[in-house]
PDB file of C-alpha atoms and ligand atoms in Angstrom:
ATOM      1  CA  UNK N 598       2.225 -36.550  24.240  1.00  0.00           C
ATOM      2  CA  UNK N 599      -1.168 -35.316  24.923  1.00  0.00           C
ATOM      3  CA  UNK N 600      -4.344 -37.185  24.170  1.00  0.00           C
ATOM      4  CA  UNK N 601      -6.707 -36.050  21.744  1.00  0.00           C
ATOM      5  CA  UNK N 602     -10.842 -37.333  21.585  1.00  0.00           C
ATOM      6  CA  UNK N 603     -10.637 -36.699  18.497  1.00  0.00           C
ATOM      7  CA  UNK N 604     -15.543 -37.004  18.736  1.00  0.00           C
ATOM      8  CA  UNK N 605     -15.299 -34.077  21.364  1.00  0.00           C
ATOM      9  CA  UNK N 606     -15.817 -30.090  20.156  1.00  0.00           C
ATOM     10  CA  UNK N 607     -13.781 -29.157  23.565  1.00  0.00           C
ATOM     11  CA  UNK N 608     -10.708 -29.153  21.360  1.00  0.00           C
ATOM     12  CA  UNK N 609     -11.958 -26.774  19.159  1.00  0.00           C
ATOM     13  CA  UNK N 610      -9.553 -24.456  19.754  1.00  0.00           C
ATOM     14  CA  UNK N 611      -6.054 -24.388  18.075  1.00  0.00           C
ATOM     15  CA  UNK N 612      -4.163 -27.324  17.062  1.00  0.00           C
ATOM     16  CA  UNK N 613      -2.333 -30.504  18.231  1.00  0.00           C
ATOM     17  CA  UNK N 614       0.602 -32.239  16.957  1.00  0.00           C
ATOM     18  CA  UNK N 615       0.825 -35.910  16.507  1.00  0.00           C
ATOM     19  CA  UNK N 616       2.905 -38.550  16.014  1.00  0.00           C
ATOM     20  CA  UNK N 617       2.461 -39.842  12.011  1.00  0.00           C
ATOM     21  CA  UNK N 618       3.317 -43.394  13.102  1.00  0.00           C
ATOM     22  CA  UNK N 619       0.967 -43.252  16.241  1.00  0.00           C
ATOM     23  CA  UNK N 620      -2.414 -42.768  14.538  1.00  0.00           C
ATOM     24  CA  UNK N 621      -3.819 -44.971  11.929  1.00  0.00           C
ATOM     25  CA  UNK N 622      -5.644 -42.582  10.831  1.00  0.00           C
ATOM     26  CA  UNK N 623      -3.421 -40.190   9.237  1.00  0.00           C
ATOM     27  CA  UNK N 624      -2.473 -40.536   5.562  1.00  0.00           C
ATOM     28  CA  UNK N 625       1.042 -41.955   4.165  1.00  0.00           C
ATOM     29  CA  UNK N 626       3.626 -39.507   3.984  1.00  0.00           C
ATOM     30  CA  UNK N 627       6.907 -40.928   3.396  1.00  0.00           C
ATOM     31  CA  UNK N 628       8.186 -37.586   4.185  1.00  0.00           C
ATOM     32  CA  UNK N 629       6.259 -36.193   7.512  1.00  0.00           C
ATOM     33  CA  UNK N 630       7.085 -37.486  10.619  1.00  0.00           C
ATOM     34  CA  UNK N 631       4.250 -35.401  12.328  1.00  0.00           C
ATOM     35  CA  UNK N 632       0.867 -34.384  11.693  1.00  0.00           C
ATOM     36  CA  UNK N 633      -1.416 -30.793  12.447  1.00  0.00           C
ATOM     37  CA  UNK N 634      -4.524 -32.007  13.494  1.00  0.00           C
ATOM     38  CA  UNK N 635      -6.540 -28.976  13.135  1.00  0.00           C
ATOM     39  CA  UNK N 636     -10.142 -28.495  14.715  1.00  0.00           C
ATOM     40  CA  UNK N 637     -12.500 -27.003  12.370  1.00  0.00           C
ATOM     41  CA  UNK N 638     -16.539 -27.039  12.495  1.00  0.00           C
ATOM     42  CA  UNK N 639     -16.794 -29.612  10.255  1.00  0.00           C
ATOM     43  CA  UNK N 640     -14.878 -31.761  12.572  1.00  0.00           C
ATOM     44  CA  UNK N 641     -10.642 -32.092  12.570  1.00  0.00           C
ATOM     45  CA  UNK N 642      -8.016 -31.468   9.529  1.00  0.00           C
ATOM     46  CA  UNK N 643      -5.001 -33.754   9.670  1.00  0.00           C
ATOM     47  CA  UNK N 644      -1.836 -31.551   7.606  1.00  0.00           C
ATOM     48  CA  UNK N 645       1.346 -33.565   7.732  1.00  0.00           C
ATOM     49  CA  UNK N 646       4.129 -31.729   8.830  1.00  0.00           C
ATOM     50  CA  UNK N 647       6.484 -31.324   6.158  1.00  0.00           C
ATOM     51  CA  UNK N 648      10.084 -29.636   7.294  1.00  0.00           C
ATOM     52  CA  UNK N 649      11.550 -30.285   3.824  1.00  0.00           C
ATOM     53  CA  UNK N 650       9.994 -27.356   2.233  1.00  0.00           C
ATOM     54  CA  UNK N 651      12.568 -24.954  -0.191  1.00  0.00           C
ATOM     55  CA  UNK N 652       9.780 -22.019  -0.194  1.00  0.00           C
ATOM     56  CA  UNK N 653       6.921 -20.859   1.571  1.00  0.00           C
ATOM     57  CA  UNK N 654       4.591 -18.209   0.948  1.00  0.00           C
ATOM     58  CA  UNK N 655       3.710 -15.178   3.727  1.00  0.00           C
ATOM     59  CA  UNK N 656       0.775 -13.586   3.331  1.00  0.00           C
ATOM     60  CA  UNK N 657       1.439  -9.819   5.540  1.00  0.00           C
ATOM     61  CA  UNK N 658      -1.576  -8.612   4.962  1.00  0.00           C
ATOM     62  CA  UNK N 659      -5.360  -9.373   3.788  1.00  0.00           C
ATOM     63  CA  UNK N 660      -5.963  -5.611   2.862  1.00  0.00           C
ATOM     64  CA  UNK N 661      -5.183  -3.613  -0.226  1.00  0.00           C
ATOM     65  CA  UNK N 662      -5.421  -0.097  -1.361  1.00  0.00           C
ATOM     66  CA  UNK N 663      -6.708  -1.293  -5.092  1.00  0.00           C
ATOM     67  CA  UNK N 664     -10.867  -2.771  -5.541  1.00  0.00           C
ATOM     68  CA  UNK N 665      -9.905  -4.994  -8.365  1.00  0.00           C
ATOM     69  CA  UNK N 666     -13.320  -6.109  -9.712  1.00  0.00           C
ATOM     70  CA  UNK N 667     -11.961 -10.066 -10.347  1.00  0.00           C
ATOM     71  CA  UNK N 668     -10.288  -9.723  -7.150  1.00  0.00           C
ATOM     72  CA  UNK N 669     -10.527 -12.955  -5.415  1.00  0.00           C
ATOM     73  CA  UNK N 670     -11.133 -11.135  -2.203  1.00  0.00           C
ATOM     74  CA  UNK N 671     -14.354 -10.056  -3.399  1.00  0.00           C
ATOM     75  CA  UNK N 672     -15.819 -13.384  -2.599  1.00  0.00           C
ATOM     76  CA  UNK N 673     -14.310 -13.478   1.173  1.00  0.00           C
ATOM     77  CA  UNK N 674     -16.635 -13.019   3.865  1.00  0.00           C
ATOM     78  CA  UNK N 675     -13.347 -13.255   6.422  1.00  0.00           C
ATOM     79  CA  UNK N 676     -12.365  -9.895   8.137  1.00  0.00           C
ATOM     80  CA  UNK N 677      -9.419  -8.189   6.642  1.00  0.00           C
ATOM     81  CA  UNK N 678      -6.540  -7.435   8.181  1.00  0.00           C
ATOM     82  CA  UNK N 679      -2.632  -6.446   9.029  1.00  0.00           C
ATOM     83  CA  UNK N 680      -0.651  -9.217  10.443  1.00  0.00           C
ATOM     84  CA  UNK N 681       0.952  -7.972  13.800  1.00  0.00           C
ATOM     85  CA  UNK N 682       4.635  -7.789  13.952  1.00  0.00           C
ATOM     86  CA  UNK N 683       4.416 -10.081  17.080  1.00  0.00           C
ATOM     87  CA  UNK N 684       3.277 -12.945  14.508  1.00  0.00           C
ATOM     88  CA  UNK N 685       5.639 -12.367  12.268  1.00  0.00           C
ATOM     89  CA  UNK N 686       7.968 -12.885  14.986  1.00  0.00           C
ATOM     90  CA  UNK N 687       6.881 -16.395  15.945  1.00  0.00           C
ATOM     91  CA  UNK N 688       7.065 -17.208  12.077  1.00  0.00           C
ATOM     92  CA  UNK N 689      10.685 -15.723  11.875  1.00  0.00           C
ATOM     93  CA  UNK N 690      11.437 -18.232  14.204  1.00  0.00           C
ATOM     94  CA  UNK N 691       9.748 -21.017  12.909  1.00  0.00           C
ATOM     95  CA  UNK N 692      11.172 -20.522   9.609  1.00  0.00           C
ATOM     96  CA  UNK N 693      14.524 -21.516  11.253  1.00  0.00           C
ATOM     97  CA  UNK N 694      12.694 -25.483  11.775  1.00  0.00           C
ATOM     98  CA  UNK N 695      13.035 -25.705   8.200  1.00  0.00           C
ATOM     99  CA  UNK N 696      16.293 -27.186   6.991  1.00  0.00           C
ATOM    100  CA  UNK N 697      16.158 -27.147   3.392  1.00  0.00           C
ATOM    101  CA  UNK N 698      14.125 -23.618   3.157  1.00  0.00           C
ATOM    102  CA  UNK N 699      15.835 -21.468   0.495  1.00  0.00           C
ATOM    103  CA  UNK N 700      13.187 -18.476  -0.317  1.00  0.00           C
ATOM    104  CA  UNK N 701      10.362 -16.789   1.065  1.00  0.00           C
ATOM    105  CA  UNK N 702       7.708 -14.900  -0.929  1.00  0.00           C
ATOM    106  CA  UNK N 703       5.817 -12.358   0.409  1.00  0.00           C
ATOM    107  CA  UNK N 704       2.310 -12.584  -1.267  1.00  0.00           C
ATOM    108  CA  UNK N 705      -0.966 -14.221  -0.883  1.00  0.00           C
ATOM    109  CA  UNK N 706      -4.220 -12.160  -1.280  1.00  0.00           C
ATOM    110  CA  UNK N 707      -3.692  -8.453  -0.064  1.00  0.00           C
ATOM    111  CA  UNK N 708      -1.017  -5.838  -1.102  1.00  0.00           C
ATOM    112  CA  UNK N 709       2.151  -6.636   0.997  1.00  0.00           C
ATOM    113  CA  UNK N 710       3.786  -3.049   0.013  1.00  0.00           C
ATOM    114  CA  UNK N 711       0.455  -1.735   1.932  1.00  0.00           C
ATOM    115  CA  UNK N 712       1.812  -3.485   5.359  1.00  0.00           C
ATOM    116  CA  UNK N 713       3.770  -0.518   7.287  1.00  0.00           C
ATOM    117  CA  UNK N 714       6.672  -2.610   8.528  1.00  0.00           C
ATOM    118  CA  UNK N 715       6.747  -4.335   4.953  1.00  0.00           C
ATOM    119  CA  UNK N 716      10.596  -3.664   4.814  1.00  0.00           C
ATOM    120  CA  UNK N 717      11.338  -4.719   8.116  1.00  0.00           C
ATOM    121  CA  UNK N 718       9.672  -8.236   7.338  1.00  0.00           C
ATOM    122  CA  UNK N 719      11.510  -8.116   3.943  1.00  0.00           C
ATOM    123  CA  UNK N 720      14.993  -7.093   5.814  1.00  0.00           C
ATOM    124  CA  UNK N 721      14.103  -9.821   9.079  1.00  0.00           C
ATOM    125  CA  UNK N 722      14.138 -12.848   6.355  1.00  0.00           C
ATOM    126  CA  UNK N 723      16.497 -11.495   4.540  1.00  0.00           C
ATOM    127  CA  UNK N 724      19.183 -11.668   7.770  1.00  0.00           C
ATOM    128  CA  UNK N 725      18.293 -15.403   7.856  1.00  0.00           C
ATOM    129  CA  UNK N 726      20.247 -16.025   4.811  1.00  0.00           C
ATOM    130  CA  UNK N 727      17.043 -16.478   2.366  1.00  0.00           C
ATOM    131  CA  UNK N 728      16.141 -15.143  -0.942  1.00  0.00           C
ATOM    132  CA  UNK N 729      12.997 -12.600  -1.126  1.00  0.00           C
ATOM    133  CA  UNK N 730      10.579 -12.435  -3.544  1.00  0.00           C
ATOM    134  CA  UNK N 731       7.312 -10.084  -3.435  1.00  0.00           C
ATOM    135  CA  UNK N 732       4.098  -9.823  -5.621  1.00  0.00           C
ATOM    136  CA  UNK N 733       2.889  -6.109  -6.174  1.00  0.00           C
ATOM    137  CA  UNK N 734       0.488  -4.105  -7.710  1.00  0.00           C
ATOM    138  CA  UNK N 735       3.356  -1.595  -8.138  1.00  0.00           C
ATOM    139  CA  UNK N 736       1.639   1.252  -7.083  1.00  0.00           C
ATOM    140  CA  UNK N 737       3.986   1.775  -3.975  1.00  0.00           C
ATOM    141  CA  UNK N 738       6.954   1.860  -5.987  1.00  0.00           C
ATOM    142  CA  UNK N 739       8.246   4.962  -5.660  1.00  0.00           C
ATOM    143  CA  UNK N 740      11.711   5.931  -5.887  1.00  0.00           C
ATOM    144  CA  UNK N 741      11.978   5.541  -1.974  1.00  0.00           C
ATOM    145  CA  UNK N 742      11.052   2.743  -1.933  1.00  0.00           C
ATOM    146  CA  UNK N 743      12.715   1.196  -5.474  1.00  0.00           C
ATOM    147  CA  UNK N 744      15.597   2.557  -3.191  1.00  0.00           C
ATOM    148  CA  UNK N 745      15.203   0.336  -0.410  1.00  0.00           C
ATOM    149  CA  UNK N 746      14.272  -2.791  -2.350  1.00  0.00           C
ATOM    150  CA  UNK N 747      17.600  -2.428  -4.371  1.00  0.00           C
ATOM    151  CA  UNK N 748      18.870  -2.198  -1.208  1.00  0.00           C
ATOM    152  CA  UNK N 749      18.242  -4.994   0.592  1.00  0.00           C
ATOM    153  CA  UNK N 750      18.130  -6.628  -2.119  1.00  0.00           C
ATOM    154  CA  UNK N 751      14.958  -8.144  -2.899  1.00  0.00           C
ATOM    155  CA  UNK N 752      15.344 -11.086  -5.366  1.00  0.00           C
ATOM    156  CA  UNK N 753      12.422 -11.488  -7.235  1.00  0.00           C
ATOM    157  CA  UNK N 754       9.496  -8.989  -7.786  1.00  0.00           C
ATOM    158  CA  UNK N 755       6.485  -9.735  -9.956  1.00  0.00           C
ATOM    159  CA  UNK N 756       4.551  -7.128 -10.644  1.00  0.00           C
ATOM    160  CA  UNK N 757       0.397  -7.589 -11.527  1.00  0.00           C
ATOM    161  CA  UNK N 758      -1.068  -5.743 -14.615  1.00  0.00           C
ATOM    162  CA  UNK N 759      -4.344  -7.512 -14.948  1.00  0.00           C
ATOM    163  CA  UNK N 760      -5.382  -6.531 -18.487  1.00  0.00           C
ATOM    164  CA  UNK N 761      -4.021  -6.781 -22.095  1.00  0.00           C
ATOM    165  CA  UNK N 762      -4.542  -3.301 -22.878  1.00  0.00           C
ATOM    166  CA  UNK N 763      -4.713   0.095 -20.500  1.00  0.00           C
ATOM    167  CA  UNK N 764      -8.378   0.271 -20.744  1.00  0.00           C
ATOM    168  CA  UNK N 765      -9.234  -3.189 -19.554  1.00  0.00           C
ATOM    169  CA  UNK N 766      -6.307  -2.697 -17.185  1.00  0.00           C
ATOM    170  CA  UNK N 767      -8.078   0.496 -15.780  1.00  0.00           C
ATOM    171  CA  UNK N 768     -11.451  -1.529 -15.735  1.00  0.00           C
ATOM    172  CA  UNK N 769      -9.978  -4.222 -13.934  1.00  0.00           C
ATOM    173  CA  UNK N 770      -8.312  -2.713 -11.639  1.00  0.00           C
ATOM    174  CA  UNK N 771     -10.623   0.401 -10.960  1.00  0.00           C
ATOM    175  CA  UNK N 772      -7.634   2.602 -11.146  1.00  0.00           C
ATOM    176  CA  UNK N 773      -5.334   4.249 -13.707  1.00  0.00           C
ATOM    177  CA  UNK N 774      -2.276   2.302 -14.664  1.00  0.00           C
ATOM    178  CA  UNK N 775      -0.116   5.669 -16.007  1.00  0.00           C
ATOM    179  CA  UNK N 776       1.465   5.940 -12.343  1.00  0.00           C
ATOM    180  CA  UNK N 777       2.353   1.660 -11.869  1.00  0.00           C
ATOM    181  CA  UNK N 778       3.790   1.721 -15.570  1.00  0.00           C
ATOM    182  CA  UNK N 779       5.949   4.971 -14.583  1.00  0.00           C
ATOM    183  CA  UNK N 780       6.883   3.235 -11.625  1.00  0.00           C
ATOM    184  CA  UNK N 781       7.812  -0.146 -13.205  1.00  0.00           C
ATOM    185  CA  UNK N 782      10.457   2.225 -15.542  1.00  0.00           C
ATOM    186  CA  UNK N 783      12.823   3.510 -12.932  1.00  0.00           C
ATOM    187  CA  UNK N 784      12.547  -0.409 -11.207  1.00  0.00           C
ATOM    188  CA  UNK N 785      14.307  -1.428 -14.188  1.00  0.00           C
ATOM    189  CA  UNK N 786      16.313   1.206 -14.648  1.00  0.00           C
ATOM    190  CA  UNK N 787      18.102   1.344 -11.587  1.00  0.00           C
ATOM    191  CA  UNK N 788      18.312  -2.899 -11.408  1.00  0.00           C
ATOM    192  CA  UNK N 789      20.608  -2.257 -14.460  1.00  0.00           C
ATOM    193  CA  UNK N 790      22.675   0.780 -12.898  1.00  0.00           C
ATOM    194  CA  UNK N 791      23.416  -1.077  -9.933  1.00  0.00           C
ATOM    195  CA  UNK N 792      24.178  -3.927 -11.306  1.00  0.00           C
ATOM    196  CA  UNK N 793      21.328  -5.534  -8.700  1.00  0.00           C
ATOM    197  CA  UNK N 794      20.990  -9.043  -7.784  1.00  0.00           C
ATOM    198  CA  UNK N 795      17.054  -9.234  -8.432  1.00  0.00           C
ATOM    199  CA  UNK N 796      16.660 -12.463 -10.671  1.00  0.00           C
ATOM    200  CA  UNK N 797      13.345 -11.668 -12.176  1.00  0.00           C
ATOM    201  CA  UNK N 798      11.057  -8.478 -12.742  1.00  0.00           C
ATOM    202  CA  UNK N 799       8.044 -10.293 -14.011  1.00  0.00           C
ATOM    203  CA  UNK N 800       5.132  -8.793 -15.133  1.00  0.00           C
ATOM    204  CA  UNK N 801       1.749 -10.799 -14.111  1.00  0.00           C
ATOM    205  CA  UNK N 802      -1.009 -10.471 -16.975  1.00  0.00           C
ATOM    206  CA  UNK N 803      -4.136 -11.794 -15.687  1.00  0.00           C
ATOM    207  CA  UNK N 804      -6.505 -12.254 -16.955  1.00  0.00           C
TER     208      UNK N 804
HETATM  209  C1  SAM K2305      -4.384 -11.283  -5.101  1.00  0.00           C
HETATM  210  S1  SAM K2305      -2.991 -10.459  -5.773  1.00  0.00           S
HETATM  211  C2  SAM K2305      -2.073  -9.992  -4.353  1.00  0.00           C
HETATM  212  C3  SAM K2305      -0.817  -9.229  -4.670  1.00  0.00           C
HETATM  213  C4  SAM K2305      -1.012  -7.842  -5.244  1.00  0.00           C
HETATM  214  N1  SAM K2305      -2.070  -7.118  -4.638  1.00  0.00           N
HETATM  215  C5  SAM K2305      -1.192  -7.927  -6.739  1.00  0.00           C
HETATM  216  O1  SAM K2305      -2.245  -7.565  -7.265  1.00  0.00           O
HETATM  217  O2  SAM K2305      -0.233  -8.401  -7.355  1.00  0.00           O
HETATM  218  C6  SAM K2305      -1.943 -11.765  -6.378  1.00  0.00           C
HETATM  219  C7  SAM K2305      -2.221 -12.177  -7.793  1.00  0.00           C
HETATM  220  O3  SAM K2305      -3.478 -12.847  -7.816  1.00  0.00           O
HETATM  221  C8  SAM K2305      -4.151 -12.463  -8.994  1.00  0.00           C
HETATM  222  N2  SAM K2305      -5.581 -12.648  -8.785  1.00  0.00           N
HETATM  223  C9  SAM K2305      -6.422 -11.866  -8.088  1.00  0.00           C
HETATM  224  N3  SAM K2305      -7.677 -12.351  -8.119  1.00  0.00           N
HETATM  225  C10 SAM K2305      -7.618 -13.483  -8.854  1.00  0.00           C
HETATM  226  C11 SAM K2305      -8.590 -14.429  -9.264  1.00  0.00           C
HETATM  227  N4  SAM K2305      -9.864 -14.297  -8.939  1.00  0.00           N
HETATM  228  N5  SAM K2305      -8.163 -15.467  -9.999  1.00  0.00           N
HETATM  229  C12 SAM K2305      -6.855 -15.599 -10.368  1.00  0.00           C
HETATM  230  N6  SAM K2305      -5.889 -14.717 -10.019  1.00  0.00           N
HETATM  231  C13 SAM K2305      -6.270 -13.674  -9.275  1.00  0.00           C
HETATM  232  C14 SAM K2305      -3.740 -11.027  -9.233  1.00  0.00           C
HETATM  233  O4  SAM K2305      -3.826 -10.692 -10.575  1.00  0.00           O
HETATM  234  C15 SAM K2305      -2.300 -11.016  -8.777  1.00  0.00           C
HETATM  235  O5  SAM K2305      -1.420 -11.244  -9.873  1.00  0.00           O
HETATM  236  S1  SF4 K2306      -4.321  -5.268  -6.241  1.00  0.00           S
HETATM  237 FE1  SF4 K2306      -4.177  -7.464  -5.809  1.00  0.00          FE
HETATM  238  S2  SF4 K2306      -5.062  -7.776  -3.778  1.00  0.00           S
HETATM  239 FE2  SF4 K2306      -5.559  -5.691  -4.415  1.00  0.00          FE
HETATM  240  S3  SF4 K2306      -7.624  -5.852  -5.190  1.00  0.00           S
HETATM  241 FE3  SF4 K2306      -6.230  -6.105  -6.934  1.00  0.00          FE
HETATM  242  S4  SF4 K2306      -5.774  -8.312  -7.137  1.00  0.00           S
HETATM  243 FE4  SF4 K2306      -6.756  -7.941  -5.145  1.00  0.00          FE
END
C-alpha cells in the first residue's frame, strides 16, 4: 500500500486510500473498511469509505439556464461547469462497487435537464438496474422530452417552484412561471395515460 507523509504538501494532488484499521488516526466506523484521505490547503480530509450506500446523489452539471436570486450558487466563487461524459463514465462504473445501491438522483446545484447528454446519463443508470430520480426547474419539460422521461422511465421527479404565489415565484426565480406550470400539466397527464411507473411528482416550494 503506498505510504503517505501525511506533514508534506507534495501530496497535494488527488487522493489516497487507506486501510481504516492501519491508521490511528482515522475515526470509528463500524461500517468502512477504508478511508479517502483527501489533500486540501488546509491540510488532509479523512472520508471513510462507505460501500453500503442505497442512494447517491449526481450532480451533471454546475450551470443553469434560470438566475434564481436565493440561488445558492450565487454565493460560489467555483467555476461552473458541464461534467464530461468521460466522468460520468468512471462513475458508471464505480457505481457497480456498491452492493446495496438501489437509486440514483440526478441533482445537486445546477439544472441537470440543461446537461446535453442528460438522457443518456438517465438511460446509462437506468441499464444498471437502478431507480432514477431528477430535480428540475421544469422548464425543459416539453412534450419531447415528457416523452422520453415516460419512456425510460424515470422514477421520481421533483419539480422546484420557489414561491407561494406566481408573483414571488416570478421574483424568485427571475422568470415567468406560466410556461413550467403548463409544462407540469401534460407531466401528469400522460403519467396517468400510460399508466407510468414514476412514484412521485413532487412539487418543491421553497422558500
Ligand atoms: C439548486 S436547485 C437544482 C435543481 C434545479 N435547478 C431546481 O431548481 O430544482 C435544487 C433545489 O435547491 C433549492 N435551493 C436553491 N438555493 C437554495 C438555498 N439557498 N437554500 C435552500 N434551498 C435552495 C431549490 O429551490 C431547488 O428546489
Ligand atoms: S433553477 Fe435551480 S439551480 Fe437554477 S438558479 Fe434556480 S435554484 Fe439555482
Amino acid at each position: 500500500m503506498k505510504k503517505i507523509n501525511i506533514q508534506s504538501k507534495e501530496n497535494l494532488t488527488g487522493g489516497s486510500i487507506i486501510k481504516m484499521n492501519e491508521n490511528l488516526l482515522l475515526p470509528a466506523d463500524q461500517s468502512a473498511t477504508e478511508a479517502l484521505l483527501l489533500p486540501t490547503e488546509e491540510g488532509y480530509k479523512i472520508i471513510p469509505l462507505r460501500r453500503d450506500l442505497k442512494k447517491i446523489y449526481i450532480e451533471v452539471t454546475t450551470l443553469c439556464n434560470f438566475s434564481c436570486t436565493t440561488c445558492i450558487r450565487n454565493s460560489w466563487q467555483d467555476e461552473m461547469g458541464m461534467m464530461e461524459w468521460a466522468t460520468f463514465e468512471k462513475l458508471l462504473q464505480q457505481l457497480k462497487e456498491l452492493p446495496n445501491l438501489e437509486c440514483v438522483h440526478f441533482g445537486g446545484f445546477g439544472e441537470p435537464m440543461s446537461h446535453p447528454r442528460i438522457f443518456d446519463m438517465l438511460k446509462a443508470v437506468k441499464d444498471q438496474g437502478l431507480r432514477i430520480e431528477m430535480i428540475t426547474n421544469g422548464s425543459f419539460l416539453n412534450a419531447e422530452n415528457i416523452e422520453k422521461l415516460v419512456k425510460l422511465p424515470l422514477d421520481g421527479i421533483f419539480i422546484s417552484l420557489d414561491g407561494p404565489d406566481e408573483e414571488e415565484y416570478n421574483e424568485i426565480r427571475q422568470t415567468d412561471i406560466s410556461p413550467v406550470v403548463a409544462n407540469i400539466r401534460p407531466s401528469t397527464a400522460l403519467k396517468k395515460q400510460r399508466k407510468a411507473s414514476c412514484r412521485s411528482l413532487v412539487l418543491s416550494l421553497w422558500p
